XYZ file of C-alpha atoms in Angstrom:
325
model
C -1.168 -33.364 7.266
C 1.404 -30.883 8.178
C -1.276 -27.686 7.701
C -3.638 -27.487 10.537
C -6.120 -24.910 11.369
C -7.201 -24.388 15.312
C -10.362 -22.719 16.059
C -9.321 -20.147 18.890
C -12.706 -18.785 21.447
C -11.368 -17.106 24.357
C -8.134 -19.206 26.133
C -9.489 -22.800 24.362
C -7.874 -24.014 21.187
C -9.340 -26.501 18.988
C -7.837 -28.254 16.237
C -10.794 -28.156 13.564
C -8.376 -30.006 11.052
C -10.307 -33.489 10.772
C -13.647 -31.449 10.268
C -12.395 -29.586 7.130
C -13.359 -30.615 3.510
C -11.227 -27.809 1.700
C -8.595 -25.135 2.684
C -7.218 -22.398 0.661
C -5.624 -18.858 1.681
C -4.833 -16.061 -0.493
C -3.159 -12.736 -0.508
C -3.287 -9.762 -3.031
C -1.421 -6.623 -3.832
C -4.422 -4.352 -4.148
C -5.856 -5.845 -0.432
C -4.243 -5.455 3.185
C -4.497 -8.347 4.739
C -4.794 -12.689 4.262
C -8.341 -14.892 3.177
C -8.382 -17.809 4.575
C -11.819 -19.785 3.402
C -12.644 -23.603 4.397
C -14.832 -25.691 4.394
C -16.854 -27.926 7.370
C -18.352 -30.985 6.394
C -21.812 -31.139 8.245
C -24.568 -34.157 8.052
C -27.785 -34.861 10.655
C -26.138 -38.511 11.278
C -26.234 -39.253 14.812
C -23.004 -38.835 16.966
C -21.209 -36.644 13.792
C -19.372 -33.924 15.429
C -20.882 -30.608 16.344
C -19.948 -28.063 14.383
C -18.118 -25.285 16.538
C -17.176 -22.642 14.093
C -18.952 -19.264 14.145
C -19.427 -15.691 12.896
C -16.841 -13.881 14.781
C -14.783 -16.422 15.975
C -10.961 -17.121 15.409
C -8.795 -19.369 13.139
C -5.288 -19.866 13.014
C -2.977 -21.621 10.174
C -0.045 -23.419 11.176
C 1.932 -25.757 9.559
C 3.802 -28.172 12.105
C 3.751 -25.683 15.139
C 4.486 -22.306 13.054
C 2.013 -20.103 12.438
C 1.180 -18.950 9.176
C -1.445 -16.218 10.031
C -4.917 -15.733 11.796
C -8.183 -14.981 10.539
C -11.584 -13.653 11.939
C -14.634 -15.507 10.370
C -16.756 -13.123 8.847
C -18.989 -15.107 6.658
C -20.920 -19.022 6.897
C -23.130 -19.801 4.179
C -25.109 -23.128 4.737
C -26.524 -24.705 1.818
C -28.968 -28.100 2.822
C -26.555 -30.921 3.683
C -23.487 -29.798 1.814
C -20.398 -28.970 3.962
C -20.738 -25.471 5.362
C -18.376 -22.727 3.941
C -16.551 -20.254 5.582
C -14.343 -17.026 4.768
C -12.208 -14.949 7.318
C -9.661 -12.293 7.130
C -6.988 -11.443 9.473
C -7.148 -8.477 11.421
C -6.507 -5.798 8.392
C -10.171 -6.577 7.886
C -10.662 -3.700 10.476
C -8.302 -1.250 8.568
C -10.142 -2.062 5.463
C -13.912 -1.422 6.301
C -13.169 1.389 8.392
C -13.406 5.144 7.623
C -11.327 7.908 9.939
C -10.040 11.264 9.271
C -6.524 12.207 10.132
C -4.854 15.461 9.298
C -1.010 14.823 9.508
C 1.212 17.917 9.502
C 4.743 16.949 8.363
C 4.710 13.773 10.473
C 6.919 11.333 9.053
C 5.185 8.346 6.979
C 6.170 5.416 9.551
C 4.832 7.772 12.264
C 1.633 8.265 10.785
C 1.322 4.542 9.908
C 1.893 3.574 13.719
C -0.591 6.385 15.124
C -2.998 4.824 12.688
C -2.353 1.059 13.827
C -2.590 2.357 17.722
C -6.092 4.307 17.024
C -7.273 0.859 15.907
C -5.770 -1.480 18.198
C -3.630 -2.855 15.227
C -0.051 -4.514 16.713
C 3.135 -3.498 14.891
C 5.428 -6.321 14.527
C 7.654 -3.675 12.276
C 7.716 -0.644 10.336
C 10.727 0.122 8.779
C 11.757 4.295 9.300
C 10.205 6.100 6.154
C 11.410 9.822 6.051
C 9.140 11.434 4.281
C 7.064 13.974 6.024
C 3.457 13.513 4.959
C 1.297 17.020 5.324
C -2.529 15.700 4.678
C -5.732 15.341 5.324
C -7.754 12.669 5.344
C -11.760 12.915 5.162
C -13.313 9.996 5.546
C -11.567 7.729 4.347
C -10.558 3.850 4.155
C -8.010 2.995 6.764
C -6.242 1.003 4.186
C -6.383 3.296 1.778
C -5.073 6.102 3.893
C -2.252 3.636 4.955
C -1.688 2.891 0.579
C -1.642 6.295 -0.210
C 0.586 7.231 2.549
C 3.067 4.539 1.101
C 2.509 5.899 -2.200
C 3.427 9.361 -1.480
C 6.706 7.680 0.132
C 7.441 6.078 -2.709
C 7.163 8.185 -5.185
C 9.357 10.491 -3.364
C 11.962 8.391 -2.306
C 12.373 5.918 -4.844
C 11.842 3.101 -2.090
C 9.173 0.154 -2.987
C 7.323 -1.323 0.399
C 5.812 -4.000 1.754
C 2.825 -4.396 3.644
C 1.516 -7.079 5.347
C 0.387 -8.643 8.561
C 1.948 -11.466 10.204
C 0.365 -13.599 13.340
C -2.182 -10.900 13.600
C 0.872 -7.915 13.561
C 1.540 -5.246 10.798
C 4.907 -4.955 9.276
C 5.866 -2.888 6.532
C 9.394 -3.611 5.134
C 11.640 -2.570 1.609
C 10.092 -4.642 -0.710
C 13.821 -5.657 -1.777
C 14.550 -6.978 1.419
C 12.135 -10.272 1.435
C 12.654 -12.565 -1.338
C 11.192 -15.976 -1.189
C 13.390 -18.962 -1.622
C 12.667 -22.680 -0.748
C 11.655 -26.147 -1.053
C 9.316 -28.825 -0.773
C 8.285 -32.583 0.335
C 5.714 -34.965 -1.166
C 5.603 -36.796 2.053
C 6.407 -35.924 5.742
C 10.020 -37.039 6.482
C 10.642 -37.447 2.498
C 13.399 -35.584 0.526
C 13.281 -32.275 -0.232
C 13.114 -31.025 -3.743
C 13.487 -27.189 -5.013
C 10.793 -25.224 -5.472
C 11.795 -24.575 -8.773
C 12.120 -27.797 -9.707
C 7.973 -28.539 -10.259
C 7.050 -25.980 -12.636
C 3.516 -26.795 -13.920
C 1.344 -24.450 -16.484
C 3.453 -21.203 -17.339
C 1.789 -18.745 -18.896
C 3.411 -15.173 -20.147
C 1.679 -12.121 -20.865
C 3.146 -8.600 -21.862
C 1.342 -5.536 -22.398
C 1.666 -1.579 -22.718
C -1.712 -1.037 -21.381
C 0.085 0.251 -18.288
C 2.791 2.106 -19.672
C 3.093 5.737 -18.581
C 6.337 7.315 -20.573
C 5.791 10.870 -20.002
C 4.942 12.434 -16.225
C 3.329 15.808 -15.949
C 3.681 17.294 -12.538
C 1.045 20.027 -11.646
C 0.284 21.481 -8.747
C -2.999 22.763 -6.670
C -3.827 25.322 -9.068
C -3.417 22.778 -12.421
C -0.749 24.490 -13.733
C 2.253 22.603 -14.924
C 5.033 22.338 -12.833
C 7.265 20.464 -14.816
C 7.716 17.528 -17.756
C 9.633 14.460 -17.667
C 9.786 12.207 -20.830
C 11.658 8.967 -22.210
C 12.068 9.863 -25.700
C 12.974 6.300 -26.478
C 9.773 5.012 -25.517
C 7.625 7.478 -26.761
C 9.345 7.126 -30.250
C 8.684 3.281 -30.441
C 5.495 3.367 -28.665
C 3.764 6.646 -28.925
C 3.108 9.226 -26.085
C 1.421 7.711 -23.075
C 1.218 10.413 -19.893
C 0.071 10.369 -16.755
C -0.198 13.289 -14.310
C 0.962 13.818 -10.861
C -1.018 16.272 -8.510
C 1.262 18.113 -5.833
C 0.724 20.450 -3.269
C 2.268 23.892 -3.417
C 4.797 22.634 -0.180
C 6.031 19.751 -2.724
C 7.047 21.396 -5.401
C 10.251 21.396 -4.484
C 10.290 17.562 -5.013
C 8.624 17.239 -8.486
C 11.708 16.446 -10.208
C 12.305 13.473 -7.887
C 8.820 12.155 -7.774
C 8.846 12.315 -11.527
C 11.713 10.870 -12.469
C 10.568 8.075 -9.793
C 7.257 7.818 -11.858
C 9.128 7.262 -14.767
C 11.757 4.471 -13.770
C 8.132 2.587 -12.227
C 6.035 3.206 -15.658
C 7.997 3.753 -18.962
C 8.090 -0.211 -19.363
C 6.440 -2.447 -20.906
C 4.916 -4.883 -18.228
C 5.083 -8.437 -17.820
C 2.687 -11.012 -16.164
C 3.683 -14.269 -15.324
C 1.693 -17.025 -13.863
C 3.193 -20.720 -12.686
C 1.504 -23.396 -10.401
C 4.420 -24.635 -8.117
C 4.559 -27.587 -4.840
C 3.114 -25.573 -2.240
C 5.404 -23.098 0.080
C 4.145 -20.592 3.292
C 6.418 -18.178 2.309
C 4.611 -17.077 -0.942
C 2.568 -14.046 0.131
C 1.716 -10.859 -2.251
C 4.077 -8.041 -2.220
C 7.267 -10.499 -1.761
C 9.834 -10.853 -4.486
C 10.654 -14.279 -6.247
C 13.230 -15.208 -8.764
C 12.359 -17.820 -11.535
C 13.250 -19.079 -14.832
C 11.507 -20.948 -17.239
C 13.052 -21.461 -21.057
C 9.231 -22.495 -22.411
C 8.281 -19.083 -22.041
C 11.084 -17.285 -21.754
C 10.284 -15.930 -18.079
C 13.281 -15.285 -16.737
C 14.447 -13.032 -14.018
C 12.947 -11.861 -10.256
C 9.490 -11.331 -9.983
C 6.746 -9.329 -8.002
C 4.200 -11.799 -6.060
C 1.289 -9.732 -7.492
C -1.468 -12.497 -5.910
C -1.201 -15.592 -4.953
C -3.566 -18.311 -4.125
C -2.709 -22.080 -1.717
C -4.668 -25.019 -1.909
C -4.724 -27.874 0.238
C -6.024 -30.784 -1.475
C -5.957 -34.268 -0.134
C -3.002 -33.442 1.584
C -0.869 -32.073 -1.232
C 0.146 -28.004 -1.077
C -0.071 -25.798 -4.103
C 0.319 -22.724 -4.924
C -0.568 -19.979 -8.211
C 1.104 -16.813 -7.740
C 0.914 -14.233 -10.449
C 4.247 -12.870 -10.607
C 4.912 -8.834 -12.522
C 8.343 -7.541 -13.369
C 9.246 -4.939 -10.455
């Protein structure tokens, strides 16, 4: 099996591979950070291997010598003879059960994002420069959150989608644009490789305006309306649908640029897409993929929203859900 997960305590490595009875790993778009949950199989019989794993301690994926991330365990649940379960999270776990205030004062948004990941002993692999100067404060609030709203308030003045994620136990926020997943697959060690695309199993499409937004109302810290931006197209065919943006007084100068940001995001009518595909490392949430399947008509590149990978008797799948950017 070319997936293996090591148990790491201290300076000793131990590949826990033979022990496991399942492996999966997911990532999500509205969580920081990897799951990793397996599975140990356990019985009293004499001379059956000890169990090492434990609350606290350290797992890493790897699939033949690369490393795919790195998890602390955070939860065992034991149930009579079956195999003994296990979930861990790589280090974001920290960033998202903590709470911390922070009061930034025009401090640019990569700036605040690497004081953050230094206050909480969080490596940076790489943060990409993000000039917008963020003037807030933050009272008691998620880590994470602080870090997502931060990006948000980026975005929706710049016009720039990112990505967030954390890599061999490092954060690295990047354009979104800038990592598309591409690839291929075997059946077998040392036997051909086949596209990725060229397994589709179960597509399913789903479009909605149940997220639509055509019409952005900017106010600011007194709730009075700064300005209006509208698609009149989509409002004729699909009624008025508005959501409201709250600025402070200092960003008013910018509400026509966060609105019509707003706008290009939300006057759309979404898309979900789901697929089950051969198995690939490179499928994380927040990456881009392109795909076309003439079933369902999906056709074009797609935001990872989630995506889940299961190892079963040896065989690598994966089920992202994939939304139109």
């Amino acid at each position: 099996m070319a997936h293996e997960l090591w148990l790491i305590k201290g300076g000793t490595m131990t590949n826990i591979t033979p022990l496991l009875g399942t492996l999966t790993w997911r990532s999500n778009m509205e969580e920081l950070g990897d799951e990793i949950n397996f599975s140990i199989a356990f019985t009293d019989t004499n001379y059956f291997p000890v169990n090492p794993c434990d609350i606290g301690d350290m797992v890493a994926l790897y699939n033949n010598g690369k490393e795919i991330t790195r998890a602390i365990i955070v939860d065992e649940l034991k149930n009579g003879r079956s195999p003994i379960a296990y979930v861990a999270f790589d280090y974001a776990f920290y960033l998202n059960k903590s709470n911390a205030v922070y009061q930034f004062n025009k401090l640019s948004a990569d700036a605040c994002i690497k004081k953050i990941a230094k206050d909480f002993n969080i490596q940076v692999g790489k943060i990409v420069s993000i000039p917008k100067p963020i003037d807030q404060i933050y009272n008691d609030k998620k880590v994470s959150e602080i870090i997502k709203d931060i990006l948000t308030i980026a975005e929706q003045s710049l016009g720039v989608k990112y990505l967030m994620e954390m890599r061999q136990g490092k954060l690295y926020i990047e354009k979104q644009g800038d990592v598309v997943v591409t690839g291929t697959f075997q059946l077998f060690e040392g036997g051909p490789k086949y596209d990725i695309h060229s397994a589709l199993m179960n597509p399913s499409k789903r479009r909605s305006i149940t997220e639509m937004a055509n019409t952005i109302q900017v106010v600011g810290n007194n709730d009075k309306v700064v300005l209006t931006k509208s698609d009149n197209k989509m409002i004729e065919k699909y009624g008025r649908i508005t959501k409201v943006i709250k600025l402070d007084q200092n960003e008013k100068k910018s509400a026509k640029q966060v609105a019509e940001n707003e706008l290009k995001q939300l006057s759309k009518v979404s898309e979900e897409n789901s697929v089950e595909l051969m198995g690939h490392d490179d499928f994380r949430a927040g990456r881009l993929f392109a795909l076309e399947e003439p079933t369902t008509g999906i056709k074009g590149t797609f935001l990872i929203k989630d995506v889940l990978h299961t190892i079963s008797k040896g065989i690598h799948t994966i089920k992202p859900t994939l939304e139109v950017k």
